[in-house]
PDB file of C-alpha atoms in Angstrom:
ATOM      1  CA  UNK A   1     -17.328  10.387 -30.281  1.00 89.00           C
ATOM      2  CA  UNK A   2     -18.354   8.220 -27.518  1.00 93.00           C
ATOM      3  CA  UNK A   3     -19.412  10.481 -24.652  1.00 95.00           C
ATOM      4  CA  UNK A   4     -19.430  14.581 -26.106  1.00 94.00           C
ATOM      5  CA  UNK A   5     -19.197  15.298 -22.587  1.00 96.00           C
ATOM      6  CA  UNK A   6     -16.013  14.594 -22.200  1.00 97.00           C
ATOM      7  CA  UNK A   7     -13.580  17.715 -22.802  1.00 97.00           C
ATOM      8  CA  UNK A   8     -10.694  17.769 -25.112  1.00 96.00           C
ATOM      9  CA  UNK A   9      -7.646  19.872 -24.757  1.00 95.00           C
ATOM     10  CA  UNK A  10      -4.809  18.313 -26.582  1.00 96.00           C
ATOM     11  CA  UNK A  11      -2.009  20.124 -24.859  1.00 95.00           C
ATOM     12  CA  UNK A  12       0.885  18.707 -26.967  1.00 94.00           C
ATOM     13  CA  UNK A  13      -1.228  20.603 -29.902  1.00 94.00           C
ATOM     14  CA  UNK A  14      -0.607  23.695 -28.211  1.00 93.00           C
ATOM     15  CA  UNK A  15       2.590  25.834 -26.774  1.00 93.00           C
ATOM     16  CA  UNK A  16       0.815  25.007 -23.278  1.00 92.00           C
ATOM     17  CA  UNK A  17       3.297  21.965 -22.429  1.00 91.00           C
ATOM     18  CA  UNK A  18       6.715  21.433 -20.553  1.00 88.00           C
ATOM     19  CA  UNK A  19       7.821  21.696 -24.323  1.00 89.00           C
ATOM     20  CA  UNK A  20       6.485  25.369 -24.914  1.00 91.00           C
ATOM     21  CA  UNK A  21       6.118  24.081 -28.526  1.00 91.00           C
ATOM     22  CA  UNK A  22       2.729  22.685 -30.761  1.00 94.00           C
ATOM     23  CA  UNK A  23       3.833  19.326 -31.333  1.00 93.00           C
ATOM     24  CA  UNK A  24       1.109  17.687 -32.959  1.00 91.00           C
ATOM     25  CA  UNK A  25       0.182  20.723 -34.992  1.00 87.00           C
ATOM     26  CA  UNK A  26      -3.285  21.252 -35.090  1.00 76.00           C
ATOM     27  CA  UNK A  27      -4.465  17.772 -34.093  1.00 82.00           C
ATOM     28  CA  UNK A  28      -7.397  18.150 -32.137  1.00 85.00           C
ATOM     29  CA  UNK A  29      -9.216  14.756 -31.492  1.00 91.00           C
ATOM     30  CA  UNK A  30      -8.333  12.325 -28.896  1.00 94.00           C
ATOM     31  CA  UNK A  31      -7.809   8.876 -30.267  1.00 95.00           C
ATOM     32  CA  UNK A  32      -7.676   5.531 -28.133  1.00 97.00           C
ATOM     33  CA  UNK A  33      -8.333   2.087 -28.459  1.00 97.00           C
ATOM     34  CA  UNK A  34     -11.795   1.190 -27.795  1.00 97.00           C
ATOM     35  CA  UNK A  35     -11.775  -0.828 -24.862  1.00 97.00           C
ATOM     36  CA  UNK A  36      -9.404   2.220 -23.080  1.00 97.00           C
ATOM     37  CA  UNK A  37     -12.514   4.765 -24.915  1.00 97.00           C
ATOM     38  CA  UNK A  38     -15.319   2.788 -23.198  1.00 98.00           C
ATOM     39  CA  UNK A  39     -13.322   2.932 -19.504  1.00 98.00           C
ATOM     40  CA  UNK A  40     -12.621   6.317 -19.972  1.00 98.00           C
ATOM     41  CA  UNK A  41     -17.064   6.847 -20.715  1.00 98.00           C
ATOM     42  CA  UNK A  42     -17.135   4.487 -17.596  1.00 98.00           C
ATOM     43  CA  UNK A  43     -14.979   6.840 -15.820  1.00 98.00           C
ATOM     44  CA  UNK A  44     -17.237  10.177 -17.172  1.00 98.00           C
ATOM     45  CA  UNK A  45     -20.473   8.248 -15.928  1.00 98.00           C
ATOM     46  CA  UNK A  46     -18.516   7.463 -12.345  1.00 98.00           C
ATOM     47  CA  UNK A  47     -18.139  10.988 -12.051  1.00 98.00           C
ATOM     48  CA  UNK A  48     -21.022  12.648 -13.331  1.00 97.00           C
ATOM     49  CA  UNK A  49     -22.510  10.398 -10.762  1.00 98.00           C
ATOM     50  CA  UNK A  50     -20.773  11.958  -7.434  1.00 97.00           C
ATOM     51  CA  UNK A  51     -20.524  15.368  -9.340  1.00 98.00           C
ATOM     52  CA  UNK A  52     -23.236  16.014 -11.520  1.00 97.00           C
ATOM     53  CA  UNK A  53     -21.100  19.298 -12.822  1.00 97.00           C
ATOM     54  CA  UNK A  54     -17.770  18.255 -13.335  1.00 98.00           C
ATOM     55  CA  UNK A  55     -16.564  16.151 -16.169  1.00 98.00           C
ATOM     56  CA  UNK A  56     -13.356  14.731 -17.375  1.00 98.00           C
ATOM     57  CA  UNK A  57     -10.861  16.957 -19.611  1.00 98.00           C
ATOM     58  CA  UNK A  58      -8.303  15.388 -21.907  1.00 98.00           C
ATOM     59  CA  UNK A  59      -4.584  16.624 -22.111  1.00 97.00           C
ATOM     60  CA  UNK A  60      -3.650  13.751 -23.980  1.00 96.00           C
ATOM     61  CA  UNK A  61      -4.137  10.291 -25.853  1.00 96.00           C
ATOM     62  CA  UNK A  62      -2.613   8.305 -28.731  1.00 95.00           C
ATOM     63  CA  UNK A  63       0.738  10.050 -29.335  1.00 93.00           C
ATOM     64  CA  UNK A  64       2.663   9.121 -32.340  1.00 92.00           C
ATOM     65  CA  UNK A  65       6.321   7.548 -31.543  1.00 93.00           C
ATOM     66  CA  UNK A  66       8.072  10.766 -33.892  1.00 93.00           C
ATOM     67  CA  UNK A  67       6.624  12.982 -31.163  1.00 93.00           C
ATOM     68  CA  UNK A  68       7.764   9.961 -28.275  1.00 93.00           C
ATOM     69  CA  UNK A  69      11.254  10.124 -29.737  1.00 94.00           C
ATOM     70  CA  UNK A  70      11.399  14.533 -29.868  1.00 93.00           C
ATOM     71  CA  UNK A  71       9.716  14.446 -26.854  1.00 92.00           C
ATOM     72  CA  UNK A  72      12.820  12.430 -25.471  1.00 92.00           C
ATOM     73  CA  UNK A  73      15.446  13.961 -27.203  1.00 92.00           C
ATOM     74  CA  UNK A  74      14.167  17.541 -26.626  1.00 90.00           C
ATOM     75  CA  UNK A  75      14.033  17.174 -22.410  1.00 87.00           C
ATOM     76  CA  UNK A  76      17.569  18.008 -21.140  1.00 85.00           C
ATOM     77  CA  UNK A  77      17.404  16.003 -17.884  1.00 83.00           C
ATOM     78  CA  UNK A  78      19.199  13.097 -16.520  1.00 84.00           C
ATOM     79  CA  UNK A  79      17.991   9.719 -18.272  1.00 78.00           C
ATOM     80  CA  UNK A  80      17.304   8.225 -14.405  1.00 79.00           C
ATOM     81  CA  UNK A  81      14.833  11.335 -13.921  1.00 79.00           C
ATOM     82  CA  UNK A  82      13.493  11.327 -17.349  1.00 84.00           C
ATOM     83  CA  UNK A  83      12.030   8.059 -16.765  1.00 82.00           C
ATOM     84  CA  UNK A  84       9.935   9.073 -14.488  1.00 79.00           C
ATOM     85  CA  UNK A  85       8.031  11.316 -16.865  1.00 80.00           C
ATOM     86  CA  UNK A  86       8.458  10.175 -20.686  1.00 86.00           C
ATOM     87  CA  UNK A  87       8.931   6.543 -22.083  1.00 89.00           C
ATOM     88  CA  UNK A  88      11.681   6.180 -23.967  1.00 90.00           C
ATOM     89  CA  UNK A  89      10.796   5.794 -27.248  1.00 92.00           C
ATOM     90  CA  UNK A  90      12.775   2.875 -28.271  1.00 93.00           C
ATOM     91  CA  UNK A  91      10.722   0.414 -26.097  1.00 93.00           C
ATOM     92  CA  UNK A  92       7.807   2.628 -27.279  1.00 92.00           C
ATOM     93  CA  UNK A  93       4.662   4.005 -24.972  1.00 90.00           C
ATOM     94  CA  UNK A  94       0.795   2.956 -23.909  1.00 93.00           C
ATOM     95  CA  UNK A  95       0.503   6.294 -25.444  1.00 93.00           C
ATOM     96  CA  UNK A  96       1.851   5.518 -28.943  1.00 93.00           C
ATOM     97  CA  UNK A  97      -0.742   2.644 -28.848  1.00 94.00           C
ATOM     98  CA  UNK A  98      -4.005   5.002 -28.072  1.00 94.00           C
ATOM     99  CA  UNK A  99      -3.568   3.031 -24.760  1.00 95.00           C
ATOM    100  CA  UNK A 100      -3.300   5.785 -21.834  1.00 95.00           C
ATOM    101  CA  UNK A 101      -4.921   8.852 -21.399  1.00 97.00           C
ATOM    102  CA  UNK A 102      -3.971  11.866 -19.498  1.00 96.00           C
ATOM    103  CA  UNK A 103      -6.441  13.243 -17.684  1.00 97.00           C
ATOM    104  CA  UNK A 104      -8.062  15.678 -15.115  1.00 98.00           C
ATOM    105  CA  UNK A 105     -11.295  17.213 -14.151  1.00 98.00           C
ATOM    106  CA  UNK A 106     -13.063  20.206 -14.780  1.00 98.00           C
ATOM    107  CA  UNK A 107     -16.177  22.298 -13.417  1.00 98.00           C
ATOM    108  CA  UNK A 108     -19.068  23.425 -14.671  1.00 96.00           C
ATOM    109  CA  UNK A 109     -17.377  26.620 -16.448  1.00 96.00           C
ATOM    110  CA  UNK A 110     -14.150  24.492 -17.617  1.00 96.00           C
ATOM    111  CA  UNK A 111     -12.510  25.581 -15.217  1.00 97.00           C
ATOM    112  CA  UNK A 112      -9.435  22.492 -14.376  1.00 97.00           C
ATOM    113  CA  UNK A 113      -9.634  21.693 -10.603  1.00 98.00           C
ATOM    114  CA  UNK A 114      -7.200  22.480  -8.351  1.00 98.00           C
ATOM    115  CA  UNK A 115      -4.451  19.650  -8.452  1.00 97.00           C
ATOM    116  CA  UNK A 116      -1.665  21.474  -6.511  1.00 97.00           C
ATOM    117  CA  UNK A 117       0.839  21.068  -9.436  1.00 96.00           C
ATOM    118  CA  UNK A 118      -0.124  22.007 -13.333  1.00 94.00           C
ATOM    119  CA  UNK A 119      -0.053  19.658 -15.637  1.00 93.00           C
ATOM    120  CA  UNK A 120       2.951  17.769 -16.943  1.00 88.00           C
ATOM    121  CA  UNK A 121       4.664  18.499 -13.401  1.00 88.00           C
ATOM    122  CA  UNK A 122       8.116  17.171 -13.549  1.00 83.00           C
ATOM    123  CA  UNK A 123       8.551  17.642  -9.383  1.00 88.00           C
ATOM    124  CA  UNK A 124       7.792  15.711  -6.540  1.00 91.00           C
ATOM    125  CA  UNK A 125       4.765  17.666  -5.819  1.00 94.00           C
ATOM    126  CA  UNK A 126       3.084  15.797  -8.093  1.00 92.00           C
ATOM    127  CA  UNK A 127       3.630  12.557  -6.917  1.00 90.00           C
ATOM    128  CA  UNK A 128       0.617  10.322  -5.444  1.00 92.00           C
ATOM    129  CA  UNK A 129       2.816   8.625  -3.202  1.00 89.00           C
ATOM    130  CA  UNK A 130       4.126  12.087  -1.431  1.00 92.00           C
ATOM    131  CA  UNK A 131       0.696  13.404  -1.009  1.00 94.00           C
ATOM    132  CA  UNK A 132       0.617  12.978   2.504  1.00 94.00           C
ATOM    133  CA  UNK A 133       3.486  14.340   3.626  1.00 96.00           C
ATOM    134  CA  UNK A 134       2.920  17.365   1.398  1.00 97.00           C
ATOM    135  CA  UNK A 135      -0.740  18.004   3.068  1.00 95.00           C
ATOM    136  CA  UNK A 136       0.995  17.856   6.166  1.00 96.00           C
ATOM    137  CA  UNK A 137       3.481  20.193   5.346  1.00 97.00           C
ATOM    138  CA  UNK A 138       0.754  22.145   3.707  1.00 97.00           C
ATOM    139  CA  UNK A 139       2.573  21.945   0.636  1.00 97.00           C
ATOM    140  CA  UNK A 140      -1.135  20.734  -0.574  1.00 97.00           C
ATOM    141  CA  UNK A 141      -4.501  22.007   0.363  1.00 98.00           C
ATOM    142  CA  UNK A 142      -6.927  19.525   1.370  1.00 97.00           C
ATOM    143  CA  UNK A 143      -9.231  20.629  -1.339  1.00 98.00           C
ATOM    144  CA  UNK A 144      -6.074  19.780  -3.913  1.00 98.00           C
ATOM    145  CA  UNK A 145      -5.609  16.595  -2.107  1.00 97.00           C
ATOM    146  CA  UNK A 146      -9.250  15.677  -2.442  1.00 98.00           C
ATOM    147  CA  UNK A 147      -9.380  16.551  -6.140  1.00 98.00           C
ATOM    148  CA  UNK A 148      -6.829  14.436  -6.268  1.00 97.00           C
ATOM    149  CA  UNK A 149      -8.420  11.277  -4.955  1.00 97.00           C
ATOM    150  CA  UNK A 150     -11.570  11.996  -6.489  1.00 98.00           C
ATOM    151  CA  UNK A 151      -9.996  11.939  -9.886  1.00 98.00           C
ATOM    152  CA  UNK A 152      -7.679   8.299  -8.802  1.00 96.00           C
ATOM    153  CA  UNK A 153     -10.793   6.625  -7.571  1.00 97.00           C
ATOM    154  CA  UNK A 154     -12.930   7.209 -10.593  1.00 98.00           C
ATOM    155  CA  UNK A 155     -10.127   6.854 -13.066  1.00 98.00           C
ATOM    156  CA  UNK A 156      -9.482   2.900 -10.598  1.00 97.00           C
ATOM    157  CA  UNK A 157     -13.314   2.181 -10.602  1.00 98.00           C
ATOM    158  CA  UNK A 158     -12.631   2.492 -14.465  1.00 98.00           C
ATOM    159  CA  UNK A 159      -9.963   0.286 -14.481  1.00 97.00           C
ATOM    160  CA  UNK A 160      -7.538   2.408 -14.870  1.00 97.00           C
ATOM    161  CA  UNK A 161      -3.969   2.572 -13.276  1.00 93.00           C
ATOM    162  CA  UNK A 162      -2.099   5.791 -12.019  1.00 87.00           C
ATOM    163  CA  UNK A 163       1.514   6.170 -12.558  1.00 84.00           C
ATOM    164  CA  UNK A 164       2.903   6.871  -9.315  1.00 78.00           C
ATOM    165  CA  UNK A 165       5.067  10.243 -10.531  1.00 76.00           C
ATOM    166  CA  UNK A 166       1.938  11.830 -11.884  1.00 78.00           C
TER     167      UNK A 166
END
């Protein structure tokens, strides 16, 4: 409601997730706190600023702690790698507290930029701190790199904080 700009794709209320299954059937707004809202409007403005035609696209917000705890008990992965990725829901999430966002950016027609990895990666491709080494190993295109830092440094001006496995 803050900034209609701002795309909304809820993945989790789709079958477009790691989980191949609608999760929050149907639920279609993004809900978060209101100082996290007003960052994330900070972050649009940041944006529109450098890129008059892109704006920021949300895959995901508040997230109730049933859908934490399936979520966790659904992914068939080692709990040392699964930590990485999902919170375990018994010390709970930012997300259960409309306190992190997912995001990325999108062009003019919608269309997601090119991030080298799709959303909810679970791979080191999609790791921050690897970028480097996978643009040198061309593992990453320089324009999939820069979309990359483009998104970090607006989402940072924002005061916002990446997670360093996403």
């Amino acid at each position: 409601e803050l900034d209609s700009s701002i795309a909304v794709e809820l993945r989790y209320a789709t079958n477009n997730n790691f989980m191949h299954t609608n999760m929050y059937c149907g639920f279609k707004k993004a809900y978060l706190q209101r100082d996290v809202a007003l960052r994330l409007v900070n972050a649009q403005r940041y944006l529109q600023a450098r890129h008059p035609h892109y704006r920021l696209i949300v895959y995901d917000a508040v997230r109730p702690l049933e859908i934490q705890r399936f979520m966790w008990d659904s992914v068939k992965i080692a709990d040392a790698v699964k930590y990485k990725y999902l919170s375990n829901p018994k010390y709970h999430s930012l997300h259960n507290y409309g306190a992190a966002v997912d995001v990325s950016i999108v062009d003019s027609s919608g269309k997601p930029l090119d991030m080298g990895t799709p959303y909810d990666c679970f791979c080191e491709l999609a790791y921050p701190y690897y970028e480097k080494r996978f643009l040198a190993n061309k593992k990453l295109s320089h324009t999939q790199y820069k979309n990359r830092l483009l998104l970090r440094q607006i989402m940072r001006k924002a005061l916002f904080s990446p997670i360093s496995t996403e």
